[in-house]
C-alpha positions as MATLAB code, in Angstrom:
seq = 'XXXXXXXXXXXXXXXXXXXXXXXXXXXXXXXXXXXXXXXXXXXXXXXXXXXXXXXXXXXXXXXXXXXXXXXXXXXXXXXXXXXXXXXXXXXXXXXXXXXXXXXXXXXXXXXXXXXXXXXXXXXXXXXXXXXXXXXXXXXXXXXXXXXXXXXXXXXXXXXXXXXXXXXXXXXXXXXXXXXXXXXXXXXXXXXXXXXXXXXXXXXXXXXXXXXXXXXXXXXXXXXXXXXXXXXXXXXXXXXXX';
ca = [
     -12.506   -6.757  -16.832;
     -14.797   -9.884  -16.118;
     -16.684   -8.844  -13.313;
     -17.462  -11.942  -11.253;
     -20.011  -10.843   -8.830;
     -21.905   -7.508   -9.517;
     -21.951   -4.662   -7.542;
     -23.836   -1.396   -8.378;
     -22.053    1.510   -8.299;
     -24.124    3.032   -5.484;
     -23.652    0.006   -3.299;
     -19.592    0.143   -2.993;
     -17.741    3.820   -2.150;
     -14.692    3.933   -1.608;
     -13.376    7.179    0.455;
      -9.950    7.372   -0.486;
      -7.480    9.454   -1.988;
      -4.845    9.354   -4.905;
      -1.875    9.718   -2.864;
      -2.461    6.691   -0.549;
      -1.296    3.611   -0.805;
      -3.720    2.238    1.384;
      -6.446    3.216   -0.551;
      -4.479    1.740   -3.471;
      -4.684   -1.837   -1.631;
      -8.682   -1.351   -1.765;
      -8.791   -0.394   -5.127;
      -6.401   -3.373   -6.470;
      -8.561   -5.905   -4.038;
     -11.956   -4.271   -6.111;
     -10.414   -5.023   -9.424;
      -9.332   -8.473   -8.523;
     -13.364   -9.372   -7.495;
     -14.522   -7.367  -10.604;
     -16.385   -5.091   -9.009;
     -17.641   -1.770   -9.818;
     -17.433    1.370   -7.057;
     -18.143    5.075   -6.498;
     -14.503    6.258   -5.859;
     -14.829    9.645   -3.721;
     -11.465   11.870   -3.580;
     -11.140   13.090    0.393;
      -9.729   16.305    0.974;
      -7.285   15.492    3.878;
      -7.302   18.920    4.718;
     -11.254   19.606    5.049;
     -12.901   15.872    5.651;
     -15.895   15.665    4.311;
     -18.844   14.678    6.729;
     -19.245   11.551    5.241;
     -15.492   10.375    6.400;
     -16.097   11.488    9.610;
     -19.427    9.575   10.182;
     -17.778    6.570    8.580;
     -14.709    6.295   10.273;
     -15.203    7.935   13.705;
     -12.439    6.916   15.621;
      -9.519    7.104   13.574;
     -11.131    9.566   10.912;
      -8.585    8.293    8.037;
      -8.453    6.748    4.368;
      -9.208    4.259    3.352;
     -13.434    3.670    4.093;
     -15.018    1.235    1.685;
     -19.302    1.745    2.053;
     -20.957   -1.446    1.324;
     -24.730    0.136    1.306;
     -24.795    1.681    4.413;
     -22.036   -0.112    6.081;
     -18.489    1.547    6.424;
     -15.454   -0.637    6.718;
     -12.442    1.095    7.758;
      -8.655   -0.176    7.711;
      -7.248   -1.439    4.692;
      -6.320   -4.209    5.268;
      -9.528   -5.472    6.853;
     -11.418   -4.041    4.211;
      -9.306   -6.712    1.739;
     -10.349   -9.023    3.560;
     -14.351   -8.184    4.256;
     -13.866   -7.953    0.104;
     -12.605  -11.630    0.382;
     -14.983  -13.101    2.296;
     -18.225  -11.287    0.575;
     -17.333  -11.570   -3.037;
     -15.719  -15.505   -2.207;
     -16.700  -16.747   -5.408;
     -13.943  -14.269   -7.334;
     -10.351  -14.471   -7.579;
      -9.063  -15.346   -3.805;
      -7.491  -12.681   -2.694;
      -6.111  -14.728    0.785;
      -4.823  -18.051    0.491;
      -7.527  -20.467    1.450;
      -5.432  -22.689    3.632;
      -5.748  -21.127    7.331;
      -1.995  -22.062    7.678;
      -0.753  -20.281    4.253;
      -3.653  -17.441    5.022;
      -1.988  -16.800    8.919;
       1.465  -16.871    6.825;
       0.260  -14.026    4.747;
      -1.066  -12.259    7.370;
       2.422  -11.923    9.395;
       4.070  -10.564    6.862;
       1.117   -7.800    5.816;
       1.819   -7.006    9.125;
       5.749   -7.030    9.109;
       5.314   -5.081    6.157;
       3.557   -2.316    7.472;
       5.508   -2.673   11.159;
       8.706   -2.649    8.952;
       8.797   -0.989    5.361;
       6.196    1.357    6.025;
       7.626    3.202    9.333;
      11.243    2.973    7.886;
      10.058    4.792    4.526;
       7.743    7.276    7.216;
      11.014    7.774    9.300;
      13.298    8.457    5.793;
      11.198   10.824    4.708;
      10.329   12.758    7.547;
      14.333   13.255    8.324;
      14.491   13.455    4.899;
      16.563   17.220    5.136;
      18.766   15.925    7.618;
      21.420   13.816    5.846;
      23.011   11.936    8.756;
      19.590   11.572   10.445;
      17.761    9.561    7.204;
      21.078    7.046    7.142;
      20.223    4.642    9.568;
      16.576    4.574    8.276;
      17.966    4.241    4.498;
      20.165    1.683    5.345;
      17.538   -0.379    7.462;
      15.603   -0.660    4.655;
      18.777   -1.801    2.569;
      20.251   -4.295    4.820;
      17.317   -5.395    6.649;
      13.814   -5.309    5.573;
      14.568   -5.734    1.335;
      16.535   -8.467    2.407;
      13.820  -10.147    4.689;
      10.985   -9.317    1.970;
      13.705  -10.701   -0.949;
      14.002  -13.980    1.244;
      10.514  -14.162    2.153;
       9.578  -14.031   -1.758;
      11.710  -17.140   -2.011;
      10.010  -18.905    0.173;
       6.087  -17.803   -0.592;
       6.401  -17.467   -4.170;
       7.600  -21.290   -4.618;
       8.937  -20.107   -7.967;
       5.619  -18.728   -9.502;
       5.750  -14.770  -10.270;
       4.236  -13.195   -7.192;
       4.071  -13.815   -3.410;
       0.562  -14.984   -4.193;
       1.209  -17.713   -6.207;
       0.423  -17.059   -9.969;
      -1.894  -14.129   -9.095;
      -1.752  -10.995   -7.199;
      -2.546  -12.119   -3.636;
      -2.607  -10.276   -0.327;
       1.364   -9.835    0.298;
       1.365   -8.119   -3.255;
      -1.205   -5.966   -2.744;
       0.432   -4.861    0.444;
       3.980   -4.411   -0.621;
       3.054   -3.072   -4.109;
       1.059   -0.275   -3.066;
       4.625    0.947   -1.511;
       6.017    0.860   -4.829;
       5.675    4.653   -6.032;
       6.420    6.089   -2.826;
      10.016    3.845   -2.987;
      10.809    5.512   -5.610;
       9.947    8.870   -4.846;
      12.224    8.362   -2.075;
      14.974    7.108   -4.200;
      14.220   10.094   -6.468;
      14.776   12.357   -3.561;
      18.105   10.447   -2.458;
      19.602   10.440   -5.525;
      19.950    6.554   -5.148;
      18.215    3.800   -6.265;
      17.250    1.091   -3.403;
      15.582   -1.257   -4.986;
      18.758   -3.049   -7.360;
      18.772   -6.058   -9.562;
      21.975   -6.931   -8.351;
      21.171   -7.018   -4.455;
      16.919   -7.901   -5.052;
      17.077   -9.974   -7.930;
      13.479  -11.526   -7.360;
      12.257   -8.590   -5.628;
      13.051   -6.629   -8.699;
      11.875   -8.884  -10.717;
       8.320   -9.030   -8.653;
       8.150   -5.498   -9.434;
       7.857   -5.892  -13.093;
       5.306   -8.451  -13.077;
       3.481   -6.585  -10.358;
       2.786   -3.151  -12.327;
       2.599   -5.163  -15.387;
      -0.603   -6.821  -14.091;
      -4.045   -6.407  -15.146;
      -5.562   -5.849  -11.834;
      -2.838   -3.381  -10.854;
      -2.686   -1.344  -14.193;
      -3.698    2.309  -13.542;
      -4.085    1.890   -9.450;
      -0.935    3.270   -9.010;
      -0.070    6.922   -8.603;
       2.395    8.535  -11.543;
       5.842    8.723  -10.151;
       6.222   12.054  -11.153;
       6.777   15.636   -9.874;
       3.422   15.363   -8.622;
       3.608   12.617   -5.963;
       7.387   14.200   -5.064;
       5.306   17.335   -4.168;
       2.701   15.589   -2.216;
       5.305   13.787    0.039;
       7.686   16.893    0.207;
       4.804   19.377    1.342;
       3.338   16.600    3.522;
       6.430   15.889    5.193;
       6.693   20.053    5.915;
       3.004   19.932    7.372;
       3.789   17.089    9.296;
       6.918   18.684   11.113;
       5.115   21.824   11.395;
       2.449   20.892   13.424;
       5.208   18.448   15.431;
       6.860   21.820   16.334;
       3.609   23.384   17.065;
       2.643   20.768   19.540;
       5.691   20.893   21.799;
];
C-alpha cells in the first residue's frame, strides 16, 4: 500500500481489539493515510495499564498513541488522522457543508444502527422482546441509511464519493456484527430486494483495498464473542439491581 506520509511504527499504537468495530474504523482510517502502527490486542477483561493511563475517563477501545499523545473515541481519532496526515487520501469531505453532512449521519448511525443492533442482541433470547428492535432496523434505519446513500453517493460507489470516506467507515465497521445477528435470527436483514444500493455498497465496501482484512471473520468465532458478551453483560445487569 502507498504509504503517503510515514509514520514509524513506534510513533502510532493503536489499543484496540479484534472484536470491535470501533477499533475497525481506526484501523480502515490508518490504511487509507498509508500509515504504519503498533496494533496492541486489549484484554477487555484485565486492561492493561497502558489503556487505563490513556483513556482515563471512559477506559474503552479504541486509543490511537501518536508518540506520547493518546486520542480516544473513534470517531475523533478519524478525524485527528485527517487533519495530521492532510496530504493523504481525505478521509472527510473538504467542504465544511458536505463535512457537517457527514458528520450527522456518523452520528445517526451510531444514535440509530448501533443501539438497535445493542438492543437486538441483548434481548436476543427473548423472541417477542428482539421484534420491535429487528423490525426498527428493517423499516426504519436501513431505509433512512438506503435513502441517505441516494442522496450522498450522487451515483458513485460509496457514501464517500469514489473512495471510502467517513460514512463508510462508520457504517461498514457494522457489517460483521449484521450478520452475526442475522446468523443468530435465522433471517437475513440486509436484502437486495428491499436495499438495493445498500446491498450493493456492501460489495464494493469489503471489496476495497483499504478495507481488505480489517474486518473480523464472520464465523463461529465472532458468534461466540457476541453470544458470551451478551451473557456477561446481563449478568452483571442482574448483579447490579
Amino acid at each position: 500500500m502507498l504509504c503517503f506520509m510515514s509514520a514509524k511504527r513506534s510513533d502510532l499504537k493503536l489499543l484496540g481489539g479484534w472484536f470491535s468495530p470501533f477499533v475497525t474504523r481506526v484501523k480502515i482510517a490508518l490504511n487509507i493515510k498509508g500509515l504504519e502502527y503498533e496494533n496492541i490486542e486489549e484484554d477487555l477483561n484485565s486492561k492493561s495499564d497502558l489503556l487505563l493511563r490513556s483513556n482515563p475517563v471512559h477506559k474503552k477501545i479504541p486509543v490511537l498513541i501518536h508518540g506520547d499523545k493518546p486520542i480516544c473515541e473513534s470517531s475523533i481519532i478519524l478525524q485527528y488522522i485527517d487533519e495530521v496526515w492532510s496530504n493523504g487520501p481525505s478521509i472527510l469531505p473538504q467542504d465544511a457543508y458536505d463535512r457537517a453532512i457527514a458528520t450527522f449521519w456518523v452520528s445517526y448511525i451510531d444514535d440509530k444502527l448501533f443501539v438497535c443492533m445493542w438492543n437486538i442482541l441483548m434481548a436476543f433470547e427473548d423472541e417477542e422482546e428482539r421484534k420491535p428492535h429487528f423490525e426498527q432496523l428493517e423499516e426504519e434505519v436501513l431505509v433512512t441509511l438506503e435513502v441517505a446513500f441516494n442522496k450522498c453517493s450522487e451515483g458513485k460507489p460509496f457514501f464517500g464519493g469514489n473512495d471510502v470516506g467517513f460514512i463508510d467507515i462508520a457504517l461498514g465497521s457494522f457489517l460483521p456484527f449484521l450478520y452475526v445477528l442475522e446468523k443468530m435470527n435465522g433471517k437475513k436483514v440486509l436484502t437486495v430486494d428491499k436495499f438495493p444500493e445498500l446491498e450493493n455498497w456492501t460489495t464494493n465496501f469489503i471489496a476495497n483495498s483499504v478495507v481488505i482484512e480489517t474486518l473480523p471473520e464472520i464465523d463461529d468465532k465472532l458468534v461466540l464473542f457476541c453470544k458470551a458478551f451478551r451473557r456477561k453483560w446481563v449478568t452483571a445487569k442482574a448483579a447490579a439491581k
